[in-house]
């Protein structure tokens, strides 16, 4: 606007009013300024404008932190957040922690400096300290956690019923004749890992099967699954089924078993947890627990906007659970 004002020999205020179609500027002058702006490809900076006005009213910009952009589940959560936020007149600013605590801290600081009205976050795998989250809350920035929640701070959260999802999946494996079921999960520093492991273990105990630590592994990706599964399948007392913390890990197990000459599900049953597009792109198609990421995102955005607009008090930590469902396909008997 300064450039336009200088070229036309008028004040910046006049340019601003003309671009906003203010009746305080004559129609002829407005038309001339607007035409000049169009010819020189001028577009208003929406973020700068909202920052300028942020002392008057909070800008409708929500910060979203994903652990990763490439994971189907987080992409589906983001879709739900964006759709719900947009329907209520909010925009989103998105960043990925790439599973790094240090990067997560920097993103939180950046979002705060950019005056987001609130933050929706799933914490990084290696986040063990929560000072950066507590600082935001102390500064009056509402937080909503999803999937990987932070138990170290009192904040709203949206999760799926990880325990029951795992319990039902392992129960299905047992009811179809499996008796020695391996478990591949993430580090137990994450609440979702603890909940899914407890669901797995309790399903075994309820059905009279003995929990065996020797067939439990910390493994949550396909590459690691393909690297460690051969040893288990070559053991004398090999598993006849696997329950994995996500679909990618389950698919790694399945393809490793097939390469080694085992038939899925006749010899080895496999169950995952996500129900992403890869679950139906593999052969056979994967039995898995559907997480309903889009609904998780919608709920998270709805809670955050409720905090921002005063519908939900800041001091009230809202807790919502999205139900999972078992989707039975070709990798189980």
Coordinates of N, CA, C and O in Angstrom, one line a residue, residues 200-312:
X200 N -4.6 -55.8 24.5 CA -4.0 -57.1 24.0 C -3.8 -58.1 25.2 O -4.3 -59.2 25.1
X201 N -3.2 -57.6 26.2 CA -2.9 -58.5 27.3 C -4.1 -59.0 28.1 O -4.2 -60.2 28.4
X202 N -5.1 -58.1 28.3 CA -6.3 -58.5 29.0 C -7.1 -59.5 28.2 O -7.8 -60.3 28.7
X203 N -7.1 -59.3 26.8 CA -7.9 -60.3 26.0 C -7.3 -61.7 26.1 O -8.0 -62.7 26.2
X204 N -5.9 -61.8 26.2 CA -5.3 -63.1 26.4 C -5.7 -63.7 27.7 O -6.1 -64.8 27.7
X205 N -5.6 -62.9 28.7 CA -5.9 -63.4 30.1 C -7.4 -63.8 30.2 O -7.7 -64.8 30.8
X206 N -8.3 -63.0 29.6 CA -9.7 -63.3 29.7 C -10.0 -64.7 29.1 O -10.9 -65.4 29.5
X207 N -9.3 -65.0 28.0 CA -9.6 -66.2 27.3 C -8.6 -67.4 27.7 O -8.5 -68.4 26.9
X208 N -7.9 -67.2 28.8 CA -7.1 -68.3 29.3 C -5.8 -68.5 28.7 O -5.2 -69.6 28.8
X209 N -5.3 -67.6 27.9 CA -4.0 -67.7 27.2 C -3.0 -67.0 28.1 O -3.2 -65.9 28.7
X210 N -1.8 -67.5 28.1 CA -0.7 -67.0 28.9 C 0.0 -65.9 28.1 O 0.4 -66.1 26.9
X211 N 0.2 -64.7 28.7 CA 1.0 -63.7 28.1 C 2.5 -64.1 28.1 O 3.1 -64.5 29.1
X212 N 3.1 -64.0 26.9 CA 4.5 -64.3 26.7 C 5.3 -63.1 26.2 O 5.2 -62.7 25.1
X213 N 6.2 -62.6 27.1 CA 6.9 -61.4 26.7 C 7.9 -61.6 25.6 O 8.2 -60.7 24.9
X214 N 8.3 -62.9 25.3 CA 9.2 -63.2 24.3 C 8.7 -62.9 22.9 O 9.4 -62.9 21.9
X215 N 7.4 -62.8 22.7 CA 6.8 -62.5 21.4 C 6.2 -61.1 21.4 O 5.3 -60.8 20.6
X216 N 6.7 -60.2 22.2 CA 6.3 -58.8 22.3 C 7.5 -58.0 21.8 O 8.6 -58.2 22.3
X217 N 7.3 -57.0 20.9 CA 8.3 -56.2 20.4 C 8.0 -54.7 20.4 O 6.8 -54.4 20.2
X218 N 9.0 -53.9 20.5 CA 8.8 -52.5 20.3 C 9.1 -52.2 18.8 O 10.2 -52.3 18.4
X219 N 8.0 -52.1 18.1 CA 8.1 -52.0 16.6 C 6.8 -51.3 16.1 O 5.7 -51.8 16.3
X220 N 7.0 -50.2 15.4 CA 5.8 -49.4 14.9 C 5.9 -49.0 13.5 O 5.3 -48.0 13.1
X221 N 6.7 -49.6 12.7 CA 6.8 -49.3 11.3 C 7.2 -50.5 10.4 O 7.6 -51.5 11.0
X222 N 6.9 -50.4 9.1 CA 7.0 -51.6 8.3 C 8.5 -52.1 8.2 O 8.7 -53.3 8.2
X223 N 9.4 -51.1 8.0 CA 10.8 -51.5 7.8 C 11.3 -52.4 9.0 O 12.0 -53.4 8.8
X224 N 11.0 -51.9 10.2 CA 11.5 -52.7 11.4 C 10.8 -54.0 11.5 O 11.3 -55.0 11.9
X225 N 9.5 -54.0 11.1 CA 8.7 -55.2 11.2 C 9.3 -56.3 10.3 O 9.5 -57.5 10.6
X226 N 9.7 -55.9 9.1 CA 10.3 -56.8 8.1 C 11.7 -57.3 8.6 O 12.1 -58.4 8.3
X227 N 12.4 -56.4 9.4 CA 13.7 -56.8 9.9 C 13.6 -57.8 11.1 O 14.5 -58.7 11.1
X228 N 12.7 -57.7 11.9 CA 12.7 -58.5 13.1 C 11.7 -59.7 13.1 O 11.9 -60.6 13.9
X229 N 10.8 -59.7 12.2 CA 9.8 -60.8 12.1 C 10.4 -62.2 11.8 O 10.0 -63.2 12.3
X230 N 11.4 -62.2 10.9 CA 11.9 -63.6 10.5 C 12.4 -64.4 11.7 O 12.2 -65.6 11.8
X231 N 13.1 -63.7 12.7 CA 13.5 -64.5 13.9 C 12.4 -65.1 14.6 O 12.5 -66.3 15.1
X232 N 11.3 -64.4 14.8 CA 10.1 -65.0 15.5 C 9.5 -66.1 14.7 O 9.1 -67.1 15.3
X233 N 9.4 -66.0 13.4 CA 8.8 -67.0 12.6 C 9.7 -68.2 12.4 O 9.2 -69.3 12.1
X234 N 11.0 -68.1 12.6 CA 11.9 -69.2 12.5 C 12.1 -69.9 13.9 O 12.7 -71.0 14.0
X235 N 11.5 -69.3 14.9 CA 11.6 -70.0 16.2 C 10.8 -71.2 16.3 O 9.8 -71.4 15.6
X236 N 11.2 -72.1 17.3 CA 10.5 -73.4 17.4 C 9.1 -73.2 17.8 O 8.2 -74.0 17.3
X237 N 8.8 -72.3 18.7 CA 7.4 -72.1 19.1 C 6.9 -70.7 18.6 O 6.7 -69.8 19.3
X238 N 6.8 -70.7 17.3 CA 6.5 -69.4 16.6 C 5.1 -69.0 16.9 O 4.2 -69.8 17.2
X239 N 4.8 -67.6 16.8 CA 3.4 -67.2 16.9 C 2.6 -67.7 15.7 O 3.1 -67.9 14.6
X240 N 1.3 -67.8 16.0 CA 0.4 -68.1 14.8 C -0.5 -66.9 14.5 O -1.4 -67.0 13.6
X241 N -0.2 -65.8 15.1 CA -0.9 -64.6 14.8 C -0.1 -63.4 15.4 O 0.7 -63.5 16.3
X242 N -0.4 -62.2 14.8 CA 0.2 -60.9 15.3 C -0.9 -59.9 15.4 O -1.7 -59.7 14.5
X243 N -0.8 -59.1 16.4 CA -1.6 -57.8 16.5 C -0.6 -56.7 16.5 O 0.3 -56.6 17.4
X244 N -0.7 -55.7 15.6 CA 0.2 -54.6 15.4 C -0.4 -53.3 15.7 O -1.6 -53.1 15.5
X245 N 0.4 -52.4 16.2 CA -0.1 -51.1 16.7 C -0.6 -50.2 15.5 O -1.4 -49.3 15.7
X246 N -0.2 -50.5 14.3 CA -0.7 -49.7 13.1 C -0.7 -50.6 11.9 O -0.1 -51.7 11.9
X247 N -1.3 -50.1 10.8 CA -1.4 -50.9 9.6 C -0.1 -51.2 8.9 O 0.2 -52.3 8.4
X248 N 0.8 -50.2 8.9 CA 2.1 -50.3 8.2 C 2.9 -51.4 8.8 O 3.5 -52.2 8.1
X249 N 2.9 -51.5 10.2 CA 3.6 -52.6 10.8 C 3.0 -53.9 10.5 O 3.7 -54.9 10.3
X250 N 1.7 -54.0 10.6 CA 1.0 -55.2 10.2 C 1.3 -55.7 8.8 O 1.5 -56.9 8.6
X251 N 1.3 -54.8 7.9 CA 1.6 -55.1 6.5 C 3.0 -55.6 6.4 O 3.3 -56.6 5.6
X252 N 4.0 -55.0 7.1 CA 5.4 -55.5 7.1 C 5.4 -57.0 7.6 O 6.2 -57.8 7.1
X253 N 4.7 -57.3 8.7 CA 4.6 -58.6 9.2 C 4.1 -59.6 8.1 O 4.6 -60.7 7.9
X254 N 3.0 -59.2 7.5 CA 2.3 -60.1 6.6 C 3.2 -60.4 5.4 O 3.3 -61.6 5.0
X255 N 3.8 -59.4 4.8 CA 4.6 -59.7 3.6 C 5.9 -60.4 4.0 O 6.4 -61.2 3.2
X256 N 6.4 -60.3 5.2 CA 7.5 -61.0 5.6 C 7.1 -62.5 5.7 O 7.9 -63.4 5.3
X257 N 6.0 -62.8 6.3 CA 5.5 -64.1 6.5 C 5.3 -64.8 5.1 O 5.7 -65.9 4.9
X258 N 4.7 -64.0 4.2 CA 4.5 -64.6 2.8 C 5.8 -64.9 2.1 O 6.0 -65.9 1.4
X259 N 6.8 -64.0 2.3 CA 8.1 -64.2 1.6 C 8.8 -65.5 2.2 O 9.6 -66.2 1.5
X260 N 8.5 -65.8 3.5 CA 9.1 -66.9 4.1 C 8.3 -68.2 3.8 O 8.7 -69.3 4.3
X261 N 7.3 -68.1 3.0 CA 6.5 -69.3 2.6 C 5.3 -69.6 3.5 O 4.6 -70.7 3.2
X262 N 5.0 -68.8 4.4 CA 3.8 -69.0 5.2 C 2.6 -68.5 4.5 O 2.7 -67.5 3.7
X263 N 1.4 -69.1 4.7 CA 0.2 -68.6 4.1 C -0.6 -67.8 5.1 O -0.7 -68.2 6.3
X264 N -1.1 -66.6 4.6 CA -1.9 -65.7 5.4 C -3.3 -65.8 4.9 O -3.6 -65.5 3.8
X265 N -4.3 -66.2 5.8 CA -4.2 -66.3 7.2 C -4.1 -67.8 7.7 O -4.2 -68.0 8.9
X266 N -4.0 -68.8 6.8 CA -4.0 -70.2 7.2 C -2.9 -70.5 8.2 O -3.2 -71.1 9.2
X267 N -1.7 -70.0 8.0 CA -0.6 -70.3 8.9 C -0.4 -69.1 9.9 O -0.1 -69.4 11.1
X268 N -0.5 -67.9 9.4 CA -0.3 -66.7 10.3 C -1.5 -65.7 10.0 O -1.7 -65.3 8.9
X269 N -2.2 -65.4 11.1 CA -3.2 -64.3 11.1 C -2.5 -63.0 11.5 O -1.6 -63.0 12.3
X270 N -3.0 -61.9 10.8 CA -2.4 -60.6 11.1 C -3.5 -59.6 11.3 O -4.5 -59.5 10.4
X271 N -3.4 -58.7 12.3 CA -4.4 -57.6 12.5 C -3.7 -56.3 12.8 O -2.7 -56.3 13.6
X272 N -4.1 -55.2 12.2 CA -3.5 -53.9 12.3 C -4.4 -53.0 13.1 O -5.4 -53.4 13.8
X273 N -4.1 -51.7 13.0 CA -4.9 -50.7 13.7 C -4.7 -49.3 13.0 O -3.7 -48.7 13.0
X274 N -5.7 -48.9 12.3 CA -5.8 -47.6 11.5 C -7.0 -47.7 10.6 O -7.9 -46.8 10.6
X275 N -6.9 -48.7 9.6 CA -7.9 -48.8 8.5 C -7.7 -47.6 7.5 O -8.6 -47.0 7.1
X276 N -6.4 -47.5 7.1 CA -6.1 -46.5 6.1 C -6.2 -47.2 4.7 O -6.6 -48.3 4.6
X277 N -5.8 -46.4 3.7 CA -6.0 -46.9 2.3 C -5.1 -48.1 2.0 O -5.4 -48.9 1.2
X278 N -4.0 -48.2 2.7 CA -3.1 -49.4 2.5 C -3.7 -50.7 2.9 O -3.3 -51.7 2.5
X279 N -4.6 -50.6 3.9 CA -5.3 -51.8 4.4 C -6.0 -52.5 3.3 O -6.2 -53.8 3.3
X280 N -6.5 -51.8 2.3 CA -7.3 -52.5 1.2 C -6.4 -52.6 -0.1 O -6.9 -53.1 -1.1
X281 N -5.2 -52.1 0.0 CA -4.3 -52.1 -1.2 C -3.3 -53.3 -1.1 O -2.5 -53.5 -2.0
X282 N -3.3 -54.1 0.0 CA -2.4 -55.2 0.1 C -3.2 -56.5 -0.2 O -4.4 -56.5 -0.3
X283 N -2.5 -57.6 -0.3 CA -3.0 -58.9 -0.7 C -2.6 -60.0 0.3 O -1.4 -60.3 0.3
X284 N -3.5 -60.5 1.1 CA -4.9 -60.2 1.2 C -5.1 -58.9 1.9 O -4.2 -58.3 2.5
X285 N -6.3 -58.4 1.8 CA -6.7 -57.1 2.4 C -6.6 -57.3 4.0 O -6.9 -58.4 4.5
X286 N -6.3 -56.3 4.7 CA -5.9 -56.4 6.1 C -7.1 -56.2 7.0 O -7.9 -55.3 6.9
X287 N -7.2 -57.2 7.9 CA -8.1 -57.0 9.1 C -7.5 -55.9 10.0 O -6.3 -56.0 10.3
X288 N -8.3 -55.0 10.4 CA -7.7 -53.9 11.2 C -8.8 -53.2 12.1 O -10.0 -53.4 11.9
X289 N -8.3 -52.4 13.0 CA -9.2 -51.6 13.8 C -9.3 -50.2 13.2 O -8.3 -49.5 13.0
X290 N -10.5 -49.7 12.9 CA -10.7 -48.4 12.3 C -10.7 -47.3 13.3 O -11.5 -47.4 14.3
X291 N -9.8 -46.3 13.1 CA -9.6 -45.3 14.1 C -10.5 -44.1 13.9 O -10.7 -43.2 14.8
X292 N -11.1 -43.9 12.7 CA -12.0 -42.7 12.5 C -11.3 -41.4 12.7 O -11.8 -40.6 13.5
X293 N -10.2 -41.2 12.1 CA -9.4 -40.0 12.3 C -10.1 -38.7 11.9 O -9.9 -37.7 12.6
X294 N -10.9 -38.8 10.9 CA -11.6 -37.5 10.5 C -12.5 -37.1 11.6 O -12.6 -35.9 11.9
X295 N -13.2 -38.0 12.3 CA -14.1 -37.6 13.4 C -13.3 -37.1 14.6 O -13.7 -36.2 15.3
X296 N -12.1 -37.7 14.8 CA -11.2 -37.2 15.9 C -10.9 -35.7 15.6 O -10.9 -34.9 16.5
X297 N -10.5 -35.4 14.4 CA -10.2 -34.0 14.0 C -11.3 -33.1 14.2 O -11.2 -32.0 14.7
X298 N -12.5 -33.5 13.8 CA -13.7 -32.7 13.9 C -14.0 -32.4 15.4 O -14.3 -31.2 15.8
X299 N -13.9 -33.4 16.2 CA -14.1 -33.2 17.7 C -13.1 -32.3 18.3 O -13.4 -31.4 19.1
X300 N -11.8 -32.5 17.9 CA -10.7 -31.6 18.4 C -10.9 -30.1 18.1 O -10.8 -29.2 18.9
X301 N -11.3 -29.9 16.8 CA -11.5 -28.5 16.4 C -12.7 -27.9 17.1 O -12.7 -26.8 17.5
X302 N -13.8 -28.7 17.2 CA -15.0 -28.3 17.9 C -14.7 -27.9 19.3 O -15.2 -26.8 19.8
X303 N -13.9 -28.7 20.0 CA -13.5 -28.3 21.4 C -12.7 -27.1 21.5 O -13.0 -26.2 22.3
X304 N -11.7 -27.0 20.6 CA -10.8 -25.8 20.6 C -11.6 -24.5 20.4 O -11.5 -23.5 21.1
X305 N -12.5 -24.5 19.4 CA -13.3 -23.3 19.1 C -14.2 -23.0 20.2 O -14.5 -21.9 20.6
X306 N -14.7 -24.1 20.9 CA -15.5 -23.8 22.1 C -14.7 -23.1 23.2 O -15.3 -22.2 23.8
X307 N -13.4 -23.5 23.4 CA -12.6 -22.7 24.3 C -12.4 -21.3 23.9 O -12.5 -20.4 24.7
X308 N -12.1 -21.1 22.6 CA -11.8 -19.8 22.1 C -13.0 -18.8 22.2 O -12.8 -17.7 22.6
X309 N -14.2 -19.4 22.0 CA -15.3 -18.5 22.0 C -16.1 -18.5 23.3 O -17.1 -17.9 23.4
X310 N -15.5 -19.1 24.3 CA -16.1 -19.1 25.6 C -17.2 -20.0 25.9 O -17.8 -19.9 27.0
X311 N -17.5 -20.9 25.0 CA -18.6 -21.9 25.2 C -18.1 -22.9 26.2 O -18.9 -23.4 27.0
X312 N -16.9 -23.3 26.1 CA -16.3 -24.2 27.1 C -15.3 -23.5 27.9 O -14.3 -22.9 27.3

